[in-house]
Amino acid sequence: MRQKIIAGNWKMNTDLTYAQELVTNILSYTKINQSKVIFFPPFPFIQAVSALTTNEQNTFTGAQNISQFEKGAYTGEVNADMLCSVGVQYVLVGHSERREYFAEDDMILIQKIQRSLDEGLKVIFCCGESLDIRNSGQHESYVIHQIENVLGTLTSDSMNAISIAYEPIWAIGTGMTASPEQAQDMHAVIRKTIGKLFGEPISNQISILYGGSLKAGNAESLFSQNDIDGGLIGGASLLATEFSDIIQTMEKLLE
Ligand code: PGA
């Protein structure tokens, strides 16, 4: 069976006290038996969060960003070695907010993934279309290109360190979740694309998460879809009860 993943992308939210309480509460409310849970706190709180997750089963700490450079005179940047040294195991690459606000293009994303893989970090690669693209009916070819342009440059061997998050931009932070059918259709397209690039064993095994206004109330209908292997959750990951309910929903489906 494919690995199921529930990931919390905190974005630029929380402070140190809130971050520690959030993780402590979630871990006390949930029993994580079969899925993997990954917290993506802001950089300054990674070490504190990682100290809380390191001895917990199936629980990991990730970074929301990584430098494409190895080391040196890049003021303000954080490299792969630094992340590894504070207990990070996963990195987000290609989130639409980074593509849009920080001008991260395919070339930069490829470099970021390469740096992550070189240091043994696992990557959640994000893709997804804007509302304009969906309304024009080009959403499938757009997402296929996002996958081909970036993941298409990798070797088959490196694909076991990659998961994908499909996050339609129109659903991020808007309360407008993709319907389970819309999400399933795109996940199937993504899986087929991975199959074409790397073969069926890899496409059958890769975890594809849904992201975009995922919450406790819609988690079950989304997670029940054949090609949806979990979620990348923003807003709802900042509330301990809400995020715990999402984890429990996945755990129940796996029983
Ligand atoms: P959201 O964000 O759950 O708040 O829509 C998801 C994301 O951007 O990862």
Coordinates of N, CA, C and O in Angstrom, one line a residue, residues 87-229:
G87 N 17.5 18.3 12.4 CA 16.5 17.2 12.4 C 15.5 17.2 11.3 O 14.5 16.5 11.4
V88 N 15.7 18.1 10.3 CA 14.7 18.1 9.2 C 14.8 16.9 8.3 O 15.9 16.4 8.0
Q89 N 13.7 16.3 7.9 CA 13.7 15.1 7.0 C 13.0 15.4 5.7 O 13.2 14.6 4.7
Y90 N 12.1 16.4 5.7 CA 11.3 16.7 4.5 C 11.4 18.2 4.1 O 11.6 19.0 5.0
V91 N 11.3 18.4 2.8 CA 11.3 19.8 2.4 C 10.2 20.0 1.4 O 9.9 19.2 0.6
L92 N 9.5 21.2 1.5 CA 8.5 21.6 0.5 C 9.2 22.3 -0.7 O 10.0 23.2 -0.4
V93 N 8.9 21.9 -1.9 CA 9.5 22.6 -3.1 C 8.4 22.9 -4.1 O 7.6 22.0 -4.3
G94 N 8.3 24.1 -4.6 CA 7.4 24.4 -5.7 C 6.0 24.9 -5.2 O 5.1 24.9 -6.0
H95 N 5.9 25.2 -3.9 CA 4.6 25.8 -3.4 C 4.3 27.0 -4.2 O 5.1 27.8 -4.6
S96 N 3.0 27.2 -4.5 CA 2.6 28.2 -5.4 C 2.9 29.6 -4.9 O 3.2 30.6 -5.6
E97 N 2.9 29.7 -3.5 CA 3.3 31.0 -2.9 C 4.7 31.4 -3.2 O 5.1 32.5 -3.4
R98 N 5.6 30.4 -3.2 CA 7.0 30.6 -3.5 C 7.2 30.8 -5.0 O 8.0 31.7 -5.4
R99 N 6.5 30.1 -5.8 CA 6.6 30.4 -7.2 C 6.1 31.8 -7.6 O 6.8 32.5 -8.3
E100 N 5.0 32.2 -6.9 CA 4.5 33.5 -7.3 C 5.2 34.7 -6.6 O 5.6 35.6 -7.3
Y101 N 5.4 34.6 -5.3 CA 5.9 35.8 -4.5 C 7.4 35.9 -4.6 O 8.0 36.9 -4.3
F102 N 8.1 34.7 -4.8 CA 9.5 34.7 -4.7 C 10.1 34.3 -6.1 O 11.3 33.9 -6.1
A103 N 9.3 34.4 -7.1 CA 9.8 34.1 -8.5 C 10.6 32.8 -8.7 O 11.6 32.8 -9.3
E104 N 10.1 31.8 -8.0 CA 10.9 30.5 -8.2 C 10.4 29.8 -9.4 O 9.2 29.4 -9.5
D105 N 11.3 29.7 -10.4 CA 10.9 29.1 -11.7 C 11.4 27.6 -11.7 O 12.0 27.2 -10.7
D106 N 11.1 27.0 -12.8 CA 11.4 25.5 -12.8 C 12.9 25.2 -12.6 O 13.2 24.3 -11.9
M107 N 13.7 26.1 -13.1 CA 15.2 25.9 -13.0 C 15.6 25.9 -11.5 O 16.3 25.1 -11.0
I108 N 15.0 26.9 -10.8 CA 15.3 27.0 -9.3 C 14.8 25.8 -8.6 O 15.4 25.2 -7.7
L109 N 13.6 25.4 -9.0 CA 13.0 24.2 -8.3 C 13.8 23.0 -8.5 O 14.0 22.2 -7.6
I110 N 14.3 22.8 -9.7 CA 15.1 21.6 -10.0 C 16.4 21.7 -9.1 O 16.8 20.7 -8.5
Q111 N 17.0 22.9 -9.0 CA 18.2 23.0 -8.1 C 17.9 22.7 -6.7 O 18.7 22.0 -6.0
K112 N 16.8 23.2 -6.2 CA 16.4 23.0 -4.8 C 16.1 21.5 -4.5 O 16.5 20.9 -3.5
I113 N 15.5 20.8 -5.5 CA 15.3 19.4 -5.3 C 16.6 18.6 -5.3 O 16.9 17.7 -4.5
Q114 N 17.5 19.0 -6.2 CA 18.8 18.3 -6.3 C 19.6 18.5 -5.0 O 20.1 17.6 -4.5
R115 N 19.6 19.7 -4.5 CA 20.3 20.0 -3.2 C 19.7 19.1 -2.1 O 20.4 18.5 -1.3
S116 N 18.3 19.0 -2.1 CA 17.7 18.2 -1.0 C 18.1 16.7 -1.2 O 18.5 16.1 -0.2
L117 N 18.0 16.2 -2.4 CA 18.3 14.8 -2.6 C 19.8 14.5 -2.3 O 20.1 13.5 -1.7
D118 N 20.6 15.4 -2.6 CA 22.1 15.2 -2.4 C 22.3 15.0 -0.9 O 23.3 14.4 -0.5
E119 N 21.5 15.7 -0.1 CA 21.8 15.6 1.4 C 20.8 14.6 2.1 O 20.7 14.5 3.3
G120 N 20.1 13.8 1.3 CA 19.2 12.8 1.8 C 17.9 13.3 2.4 O 17.3 12.6 3.1
L121 N 17.5 14.5 2.0 CA 16.2 15.0 2.4 C 15.1 14.5 1.4 O 15.4 14.4 0.2
K122 N 13.9 14.2 2.0 CA 12.8 13.9 1.1 C 12.1 15.2 0.7 O 12.1 16.2 1.4
V123 N 11.4 15.1 -0.4 CA 10.8 16.3 -1.0 C 9.3 16.1 -1.2 O 8.9 15.1 -1.7
I124 N 8.5 17.1 -0.9 CA 7.1 17.2 -1.3 C 7.1 18.2 -2.4 O 7.3 19.4 -2.1
F125 N 6.9 17.8 -3.6 CA 6.9 18.7 -4.8 C 5.4 19.2 -5.0 O 4.5 18.4 -5.2
C126 N 5.2 20.5 -5.0 CA 3.8 21.0 -5.1 C 3.6 21.5 -6.6 O 4.5 22.1 -7.2
C127 N 2.4 21.3 -7.0 CA 1.9 21.7 -8.3 C 0.5 22.1 -8.2 O -0.2 21.9 -7.2
G128 N 0.0 22.8 -9.3 CA -1.4 23.2 -9.2 C -1.7 24.4 -10.1 O -0.8 25.2 -10.3
E129 N -2.9 24.5 -10.6 CA -3.2 25.6 -11.6 C -4.0 26.7 -10.9 O -4.6 26.5 -9.9
S130 N -4.0 27.9 -11.6 CA -4.8 29.0 -11.1 C -6.2 28.9 -11.6 O -6.5 28.0 -12.4
L131 N -7.1 29.7 -11.1 CA -8.5 29.7 -11.5 C -8.7 30.0 -13.0 O -9.4 29.3 -13.7
D132 N -7.9 30.9 -13.5 CA -8.0 31.3 -14.9 C -7.6 30.0 -15.8 O -8.3 29.8 -16.8
I133 N -6.6 29.3 -15.4 CA -6.2 28.2 -16.2 C -7.3 27.1 -16.1 O -7.6 26.5 -17.1
R134 N -7.9 26.9 -14.9 CA -8.9 25.9 -14.8 C -10.1 26.3 -15.7 O -10.7 25.5 -16.4
N135 N -10.5 27.6 -15.6 CA -11.6 28.0 -16.4 C -11.4 27.9 -17.9 O -12.4 27.8 -18.7
S136 N -10.1 28.0 -18.3 CA -9.9 27.9 -19.7 C -9.8 26.4 -20.2 O -9.6 26.1 -21.3
G137 N -9.9 25.5 -19.2 CA -9.9 24.1 -19.6 C -8.5 23.5 -19.8 O -8.3 22.4 -20.2
Q138 N -7.5 24.3 -19.4 CA -6.1 23.9 -19.7 C -5.4 23.3 -18.4 O -4.2 23.1 -18.4
H139 N -6.2 23.0 -17.4 CA -5.6 22.7 -16.1 C -4.8 21.4 -16.2 O -3.7 21.3 -15.5
E140 N -5.3 20.4 -16.9 CA -4.5 19.1 -16.9 C -3.2 19.3 -17.6 O -2.2 18.8 -17.1
S141 N -3.2 19.9 -18.8 CA -1.9 20.0 -19.5 C -1.0 20.9 -18.7 O 0.3 20.7 -18.7
Y142 N -1.5 21.9 -18.0 CA -0.6 22.8 -17.2 C 0.1 22.0 -16.1 O 1.3 22.1 -16.0
V143 N -0.7 21.2 -15.4 CA -0.1 20.5 -14.3 C 0.9 19.4 -14.8 O 2.0 19.1 -14.3
I144 N 0.5 18.8 -15.9 CA 1.4 17.8 -16.6 C 2.8 18.4 -16.9 O 3.8 17.9 -16.6
H145 N 2.7 19.6 -17.4 CA 4.0 20.3 -17.7 C 4.8 20.7 -16.5 O 6.0 20.5 -16.5
Q146 N 4.1 21.1 -15.4 CA 4.8 21.4 -14.2 C 5.6 20.1 -13.7 O 6.7 20.2 -13.2
I147 N 4.9 19.0 -13.8 CA 5.5 17.7 -13.4 C 6.7 17.3 -14.3 O 7.8 17.0 -13.9
E148 N 6.4 17.4 -15.6 CA 7.4 17.0 -16.6 C 8.7 17.9 -16.5 O 9.8 17.4 -16.5
N149 N 8.4 19.2 -16.5 CA 9.6 20.2 -16.5 C 10.5 20.0 -15.3 O 11.7 20.2 -15.4
V150 N 10.0 19.6 -14.2 CA 10.8 19.5 -13.0 C 11.1 18.1 -12.6 O 12.3 17.7 -12.7
L151 N 10.1 17.3 -12.3 CA 10.4 15.9 -11.9 C 11.0 15.1 -13.1 O 11.7 14.1 -12.9
G152 N 10.6 15.5 -14.3 CA 11.1 14.8 -15.5 C 12.6 14.9 -15.6 O 13.2 14.1 -16.4
T153 N 13.3 15.7 -14.9 CA 14.8 15.8 -14.9 C 15.4 14.8 -14.0 O 16.7 14.7 -14.0
L154 N 14.6 14.2 -13.1 CA 15.2 13.3 -12.1 C 15.4 11.9 -12.6 O 14.8 11.5 -13.6
T155 N 16.3 11.1 -11.9 CA 16.5 9.7 -12.2 C 15.4 8.9 -11.5 O 14.8 9.4 -10.5
S156 N 15.1 7.7 -12.0 CA 14.1 6.9 -11.4 C 14.5 6.6 -9.9 O 13.6 6.5 -9.1
D157 N 15.8 6.4 -9.7 CA 16.2 6.1 -8.4 C 15.9 7.1 -7.3 O 15.6 6.8 -6.2
S158 N 15.9 8.4 -7.8 CA 15.7 9.5 -6.8 C 14.2 9.6 -6.5 O 13.8 10.3 -5.6
M159 N 13.3 9.0 -7.3 CA 11.9 9.2 -7.2 C 11.3 8.6 -5.8 O 10.3 9.0 -5.4
N160 N 12.1 7.7 -5.2 CA 11.5 7.2 -3.9 C 11.7 8.2 -2.8 O 11.1 8.0 -1.7
A161 N 12.4 9.3 -3.1 CA 12.5 10.4 -2.1 C 11.5 11.5 -2.4 O 11.5 12.6 -1.7
I162 N 10.6 11.3 -3.4 CA 9.7 12.4 -3.8 C 8.2 12.0 -3.6 O 7.8 10.9 -3.9
S163 N 7.5 12.9 -3.0 CA 6.0 12.9 -3.0 C 5.5 14.1 -3.7 O 6.3 15.1 -3.9
I164 N 4.3 14.1 -4.1 CA 3.7 15.2 -4.8 C 2.5 15.8 -4.1 O 1.8 15.0 -3.4
A165 N 2.3 17.1 -4.1 CA 1.1 17.7 -3.5 C 0.4 18.4 -4.7 O 1.0 19.4 -5.2
Y166 N -0.8 18.0 -5.0 CA -1.6 18.8 -5.9 C -2.4 19.8 -5.2 O -3.2 19.5 -4.3
E167 N -2.1 21.1 -5.4 CA -2.7 22.2 -4.7 C -3.3 23.2 -5.7 O -2.5 24.1 -6.2
P168 N -4.5 23.1 -6.1 CA -5.1 24.1 -7.0 C -5.0 25.5 -6.3 O -5.5 25.6 -5.2
I169 N -4.5 26.5 -7.0 CA -4.2 27.8 -6.4 C -5.5 28.4 -5.9 O -5.6 29.0 -4.9
W170 N -6.6 28.2 -6.7 CA -7.9 28.7 -6.3 C -8.5 28.1 -5.1 O -9.5 28.7 -4.5
A171 N -7.9 27.1 -4.6 CA -8.5 26.4 -3.4 C -7.6 26.7 -2.2 O -8.0 26.4 -1.0
I172 N -6.4 27.3 -2.4 CA -5.5 27.6 -1.2 C -6.0 28.8 -0.4 O -6.0 29.9 -0.9
G173 N -6.3 28.5 0.8 CA -6.7 29.6 1.8 C -8.0 30.3 1.4 O -8.3 31.4 2.0
T174 N -8.8 29.7 0.5 CA -10.0 30.4 0.0 C -11.3 29.8 0.6 O -12.3 30.4 0.5
G175 N -11.2 28.6 1.2 CA -12.3 27.9 1.6 C -13.0 27.2 0.5 O -14.0 26.5 0.7
M176 N -12.5 27.4 -0.7 CA -13.1 26.7 -1.9 C -12.3 25.5 -2.2 O -11.4 25.4 -3.1
T177 N -12.7 24.4 -1.5 CA -12.0 23.1 -1.8 C -12.3 22.5 -3.1 O -13.4 22.7 -3.6
A178 N -11.4 21.9 -3.8 CA -11.7 21.1 -5.0 C -12.7 20.0 -4.6 O -12.5 19.5 -3.5
S179 N -13.6 19.7 -5.4 CA -14.5 18.6 -5.1 C -13.7 17.3 -5.1 O -12.6 17.2 -5.8
P180 N -14.1 16.2 -4.4 CA -13.4 15.0 -4.4 C -13.2 14.5 -5.8 O -12.1 14.0 -6.2
E181 N -14.2 14.7 -6.7 CA -14.0 14.2 -8.1 C -13.0 15.1 -8.8 O -12.2 14.5 -9.6
Q182 N -13.0 16.4 -8.7 CA -12.0 17.2 -9.3 C -10.6 16.8 -8.9 O -9.7 16.8 -9.7
A183 N -10.5 16.6 -7.6 CA -9.1 16.3 -7.0 C -8.7 14.9 -7.5 O -7.6 14.7 -8.0
Q184 N -9.6 13.9 -7.5 CA -9.3 12.6 -7.9 C -8.9 12.6 -9.4 O -7.9 12.0 -9.8
D185 N -9.6 13.3 -10.2 CA -9.3 13.4 -11.7 C -7.9 13.9 -11.9 O -7.1 13.3 -12.7
M186 N -7.5 14.9 -11.2 CA -6.2 15.5 -11.4 C -5.1 14.5 -10.8 O -4.0 14.4 -11.4
H187 N -5.4 13.9 -9.7 CA -4.4 13.0 -9.1 C -4.2 11.8 -10.0 O -3.0 11.3 -10.2
A188 N -5.3 11.4 -10.7 CA -5.1 10.3 -11.7 C -4.2 10.7 -12.8 O -3.4 9.9 -13.3
V189 N -4.4 11.9 -13.3 CA -3.6 12.5 -14.4 C -2.1 12.6 -13.9 O -1.2 12.2 -14.7
I190 N -1.9 13.0 -12.7 CA -0.5 13.1 -12.2 C 0.1 11.8 -12.1 O 1.3 11.6 -12.5
R191 N -0.6 10.8 -11.6 CA -0.1 9.4 -11.5 C 0.3 8.9 -12.8 O 1.3 8.2 -13.0
K192 N -0.6 9.1 -13.8 CA -0.3 8.6 -15.2 C 0.9 9.3 -15.7 O 1.7 8.6 -16.4
T193 N 1.1 10.6 -15.5 CA 2.3 11.3 -16.0 C 3.5 10.7 -15.3 O 4.5 10.5 -16.1
I194 N 3.5 10.4 -14.1 CA 4.6 9.8 -13.4 C 4.9 8.4 -14.0 O 6.0 8.0 -14.3
G195 N 3.8 7.7 -14.3 CA 4.0 6.4 -15.0 C 4.7 6.5 -16.3 O 5.5 5.7 -16.7
K196 N 4.3 7.5 -17.1 CA 4.9 7.7 -18.4 C 6.4 8.0 -18.3 O 7.2 7.6 -19.1
L197 N 6.7 8.8 -17.3 CA 8.1 9.3 -17.1 C 9.0 8.2 -16.5 O 10.1 8.0 -16.9
F198 N 8.4 7.4 -15.5 CA 9.3 6.5 -14.7 C 8.8 5.1 -14.7 O 9.4 4.2 -14.1
G199 N 7.7 4.8 -15.3 CA 7.1 3.4 -15.2 C 6.1 3.2 -14.1 O 6.1 4.0 -13.2
E200 N 5.4 2.1 -14.3 CA 4.2 1.9 -13.4 C 4.6 1.6 -12.0 O 3.9 2.1 -11.1
P201 N 5.6 0.8 -11.7 CA 5.9 0.5 -10.3 C 6.1 1.8 -9.5 O 5.6 2.0 -8.4
I202 N 6.8 2.8 -10.1 CA 7.0 4.1 -9.4 C 5.7 4.9 -9.3 O 5.4 5.4 -8.2
S203 N 4.9 4.9 -10.4 CA 3.7 5.7 -10.3 C 2.7 5.1 -9.3 O 1.9 5.8 -8.7
N204 N 2.7 3.7 -9.2 CA 1.8 3.1 -8.2 C 2.2 3.4 -6.8 O 1.4 3.3 -5.8
Q205 N 3.5 3.6 -6.6 CA 4.0 3.7 -5.2 C 4.1 5.2 -4.7 O 4.1 5.4 -3.5
I206 N 4.1 6.2 -5.6 CA 4.4 7.5 -5.2 C 3.1 8.1 -4.5 O 2.0 7.9 -4.9
S207 N 3.3 8.8 -3.4 CA 2.2 9.4 -2.6 C 1.9 10.7 -3.2 O 2.8 11.6 -3.4
I208 N 0.6 10.9 -3.5 CA 0.1 12.2 -4.1 C -0.9 12.8 -3.1 O -2.0 12.2 -2.8
L209 N -0.5 13.9 -2.5 CA -1.4 14.6 -1.5 C -2.2 15.7 -2.1 O -1.8 16.3 -3.1
Y210 N -3.4 15.9 -1.5 CA -4.2 17.0 -2.0 C -4.0 18.2 -1.0 O -3.9 18.0 0.2
G211 N -4.0 19.4 -1.5 CA -3.9 20.6 -0.7 C -4.8 21.7 -1.2 O -4.9 21.9 -2.4
G212 N -5.4 22.5 -0.3 CA -6.3 23.6 -0.7 C -7.6 23.5 0.1 O -8.5 22.7 -0.2
S213 N -7.6 24.3 1.2 CA -8.8 24.3 2.1 C -9.2 23.0 2.6 O -10.4 22.7 2.8
L214 N -8.2 22.1 2.8 CA -8.6 20.8 3.4 C -8.8 21.0 4.9 O -8.0 21.7 5.5
K215 N -9.9 20.4 5.4 CA -10.2 20.5 6.8 C -10.8 19.2 7.3 O -11.1 18.3 6.5
A216 N -11.1 19.2 8.6 CA -11.7 18.0 9.2 C -13.0 17.6 8.5 O -13.3 16.4 8.2
G217 N -13.8 18.6 8.1 CA -15.1 18.4 7.5 C -15.1 17.8 6.1 O -16.1 17.2 5.7
N218 N -14.0 18.0 5.4 CA -14.0 17.4 4.0 C -12.9 16.4 3.8 O -12.7 15.9 2.7
A219 N -12.2 16.1 4.9 CA -11.0 15.1 4.8 C -11.5 13.7 4.3 O -10.8 13.2 3.4
E220 N -12.5 13.2 4.9 CA -12.9 11.9 4.6 C -13.2 11.7 3.1 O -12.8 10.7 2.5
S221 N -14.0 12.6 2.6 CA -14.4 12.5 1.2 C -13.2 12.6 0.3 O -13.2 11.9 -0.8
L222 N -12.3 13.4 0.6 CA -11.1 13.5 -0.2 C -10.2 12.3 -0.1 O -9.7 11.7 -1.0
F223 N -9.9 11.9 1.2 CA -9.0 10.8 1.5 C -9.6 9.4 1.0 O -8.8 8.5 0.8
S224 N -10.9 9.4 0.7 CA -11.5 8.1 0.2 C -11.2 7.9 -1.2 O -11.5 6.8 -1.8
Q225 N -10.7 8.9 -1.9 CA -10.5 8.8 -3.4 C -9.3 7.9 -3.6 O -8.3 8.0 -2.9
N226 N -9.4 7.1 -4.7 CA -8.3 6.1 -5.0 C -6.9 6.7 -5.1 O -6.0 6.0 -4.7
D227 N -6.8 7.9 -5.7 CA -5.4 8.4 -5.9 C -5.0 9.5 -5.0 O -4.0 10.1 -5.2
I228 N -5.8 9.7 -3.9 CA -5.4 10.7 -2.9 C -4.8 10.0 -1.7 O -5.5 9.2 -1.0
D229 N -3.6 10.3 -1.4 CA -2.8 9.6 -0.4 C -2.6 10.5 0.8 O -1.6 10.3 1.6

